[in-house]
Amino acid sequence: MEQVYVLPASIFPPPQNRLIPLEAPLLQKIEREGFFIERPRAEEDPTYRQIIPYALVRYQGRYLLMRRTQGGGEARLHNRYTLGVGGHINPEDVGHNPIQDGLRRELLEEVGVLRYTAEPVGLIVMADSPVSLVHAGVVFVVDSEDEPQVVEVDKLEGHLAGLEEIWPLYEGLEGWSKVVADWLGARCF
């Protein structure tokens, strides 16, 4: 059975609908004190939050914007846009740093990125749905040396976009992507 990396929900700041500044002590705690539990339990137990490395991928000044197609398994996400590349951390990801190792795997699997720098910029902790109650996103800005390309073309479409192209699609963004877009917009305008 799949196991996912979690921490007690009590270590996180209160849920907010914005990107929460990520202080170094909390990031270190997330990196060092997490542990694995079976995913079905993690999906139902709000005393834990599953940690999701969530990357905003930038290449030559533009951001990877993806749209989930009908081929994806989660019907509620069909035709929604996302700015994030990320996913659960599993035991096979863990080497020196579970967050960085999970991020590395997701970037390679989802968009074929091998060469990059990643800067942690914030934390997403929300409580707007049963799903958000059991997840926390560690948000990175990833500057890629490789042009990102969607690997799972049966589930996603994607292209590089500037903010001027992202803003008109705002209402079609997934929840976490709206948080990231708001943060990005506040920094750029």
XYZ file of C-alpha atoms in Angstrom:
189
model
C 0.000 0.000 0.000
C 1.258 3.479 -0.846
C 2.825 5.406 2.001
C 3.032 9.213 2.075
C 5.158 11.706 4.001
C 3.250 13.569 6.726
C 3.657 15.753 9.782
C 1.202 16.514 12.567
C -1.209 19.252 11.478
C -0.516 21.052 14.751
C 2.973 22.174 13.628
C 1.590 24.289 10.787
C 0.363 27.880 10.973
C -3.418 28.385 10.902
C -4.998 27.857 7.451
C -5.010 30.912 5.199
C -6.066 31.597 1.612
C -2.686 33.064 0.745
C 0.935 32.009 0.512
C 2.298 31.869 4.048
C 5.928 32.920 4.552
C 8.047 29.843 5.200
C 10.458 30.431 8.046
C 13.683 28.397 8.053
C 12.941 26.587 11.369
C 9.596 25.304 10.053
C 11.150 24.208 6.742
C 13.845 22.319 8.667
C 11.187 20.668 10.832
C 9.265 19.603 7.705
C 12.456 18.221 6.159
C 13.668 16.365 9.267
C 10.674 15.324 11.339
C 8.200 13.960 8.819
C 7.306 10.286 8.671
C 5.299 7.917 6.504
C 1.815 6.556 6.985
C -0.504 4.667 4.659
C -2.152 7.001 2.180
C -5.784 5.992 2.869
C -5.292 6.914 6.517
C -3.552 10.184 5.581
C -6.413 11.140 3.244
C -8.988 10.764 6.033
C -7.164 11.906 9.175
C -6.942 15.723 9.555
C -4.534 15.379 12.499
C -1.848 14.944 9.796
C -0.950 16.973 6.733
C 0.597 15.306 3.708
C 3.554 17.316 2.435
C 3.473 18.257 -1.242
C 6.502 19.904 -2.876
C 4.790 22.347 -5.274
C 6.925 23.967 -7.975
C 6.213 27.085 -9.983
C 8.439 26.330 -12.995
C 10.003 29.319 -14.729
C 11.958 29.113 -17.981
C 13.410 32.174 -19.693
C 11.104 34.500 -17.743
C 7.877 32.615 -18.500
C 5.925 30.175 -16.330
C 4.698 26.691 -17.110
C 0.898 26.791 -17.330
C -0.894 23.452 -17.641
C -4.494 22.403 -18.176
C -5.833 19.088 -16.932
C -7.578 17.146 -19.674
C -10.404 14.598 -19.540
C -7.720 11.871 -19.463
C -6.859 12.683 -15.856
C -8.383 10.527 -13.147
C -9.846 13.285 -10.965
C -13.032 14.558 -12.671
C -13.286 17.650 -10.433
C -9.979 18.857 -11.927
C -10.834 18.346 -15.616
C -10.193 21.506 -17.663
C -8.746 23.322 -14.640
C -5.456 25.154 -15.022
C -2.452 24.670 -12.788
C 0.805 26.514 -12.295
C 2.174 23.841 -9.985
C 4.207 20.731 -10.535
C 4.151 18.511 -7.489
C 2.936 15.444 -5.693
C 3.179 13.223 -2.656
C 6.494 12.129 -1.197
C 6.920 8.360 -0.952
C 9.563 6.302 0.911
C 11.515 5.645 -2.301
C 12.009 9.423 -2.699
C 13.880 9.823 0.535
C 17.614 10.348 0.431
C 19.282 13.313 2.084
C 16.239 15.631 2.046
C 12.713 14.270 1.451
C 11.297 17.598 0.220
C 14.095 18.226 -2.276
C 14.151 14.565 -3.322
C 10.389 14.514 -3.898
C 10.605 17.780 -5.828
C 13.374 16.351 -8.039
C 11.307 13.250 -8.882
C 8.151 15.246 -9.651
C 9.998 17.678 -11.935
C 11.523 14.804 -13.887
C 8.352 12.686 -14.071
C 5.891 15.465 -14.870
C 7.854 17.929 -17.019
C 11.227 16.342 -17.828
C 13.295 18.928 -15.942
C 16.722 17.743 -14.786
C 18.740 20.951 -14.417
C 17.301 23.663 -12.200
C 17.640 25.775 -9.104
C 14.812 25.792 -6.580
C 14.030 28.423 -3.983
C 11.430 27.686 -1.272
C 9.144 30.731 -1.169
C 6.210 29.810 1.024
C 3.732 27.388 2.435
C 0.153 26.607 1.437
C -2.050 25.586 4.358
C -5.745 25.824 3.585
C -8.984 24.472 5.021
C -11.461 25.146 2.222
C -12.190 21.476 1.439
C -11.718 17.994 2.934
C -8.735 17.537 0.586
C -7.017 20.764 1.641
C -7.422 19.844 5.325
C -5.007 16.929 4.907
C -2.342 18.523 2.660
C 0.292 21.259 2.973
C 2.272 22.606 0.044
C 5.897 23.662 0.250
C 6.070 26.112 -2.661
C 9.232 26.536 -4.720
C 10.106 28.816 -7.592
C 12.085 26.573 -9.916
C 14.305 28.248 -12.490
C 14.785 25.548 -15.094
C 17.748 25.278 -17.433
C 15.724 22.747 -19.459
C 12.602 23.790 -21.335
C 9.773 22.052 -19.439
C 7.592 19.703 -21.469
C 4.484 17.925 -20.186
C 5.315 14.210 -19.969
C 1.807 12.854 -19.233
C 0.242 14.253 -22.411
C -2.814 12.020 -21.947
C -3.624 13.933 -18.729
C -2.168 17.415 -19.197
C -1.515 20.084 -21.793
C 1.001 22.781 -21.136
C 2.922 25.743 -22.464
C 5.028 28.624 -21.201
C 3.072 31.771 -20.397
C 3.668 35.271 -19.139
C 1.531 36.850 -16.439
C -0.480 38.666 -19.113
C -1.698 35.267 -20.342
C -2.232 33.761 -16.887
C -4.447 36.523 -15.414
C -7.374 36.110 -17.863
C -7.485 32.412 -16.847
C -7.464 33.130 -13.109
C -10.983 31.828 -12.386
C -10.064 28.565 -14.120
C -7.027 27.972 -11.904
C -7.010 25.297 -9.223
C -7.058 26.591 -5.636
C -3.335 26.293 -4.910
C -2.517 27.841 -8.281
C -4.679 30.855 -7.390
C -2.658 31.272 -4.194
C 0.588 31.124 -6.177
C -0.752 33.486 -8.867
C -1.820 36.010 -6.209
C 1.655 35.875 -4.655
C 3.315 36.189 -8.025
C 1.097 39.108 -9.030
C 1.832 40.950 -5.784
C 5.575 40.621 -6.461
C 5.389 41.705 -10.108
C 2.969 44.655 -9.957
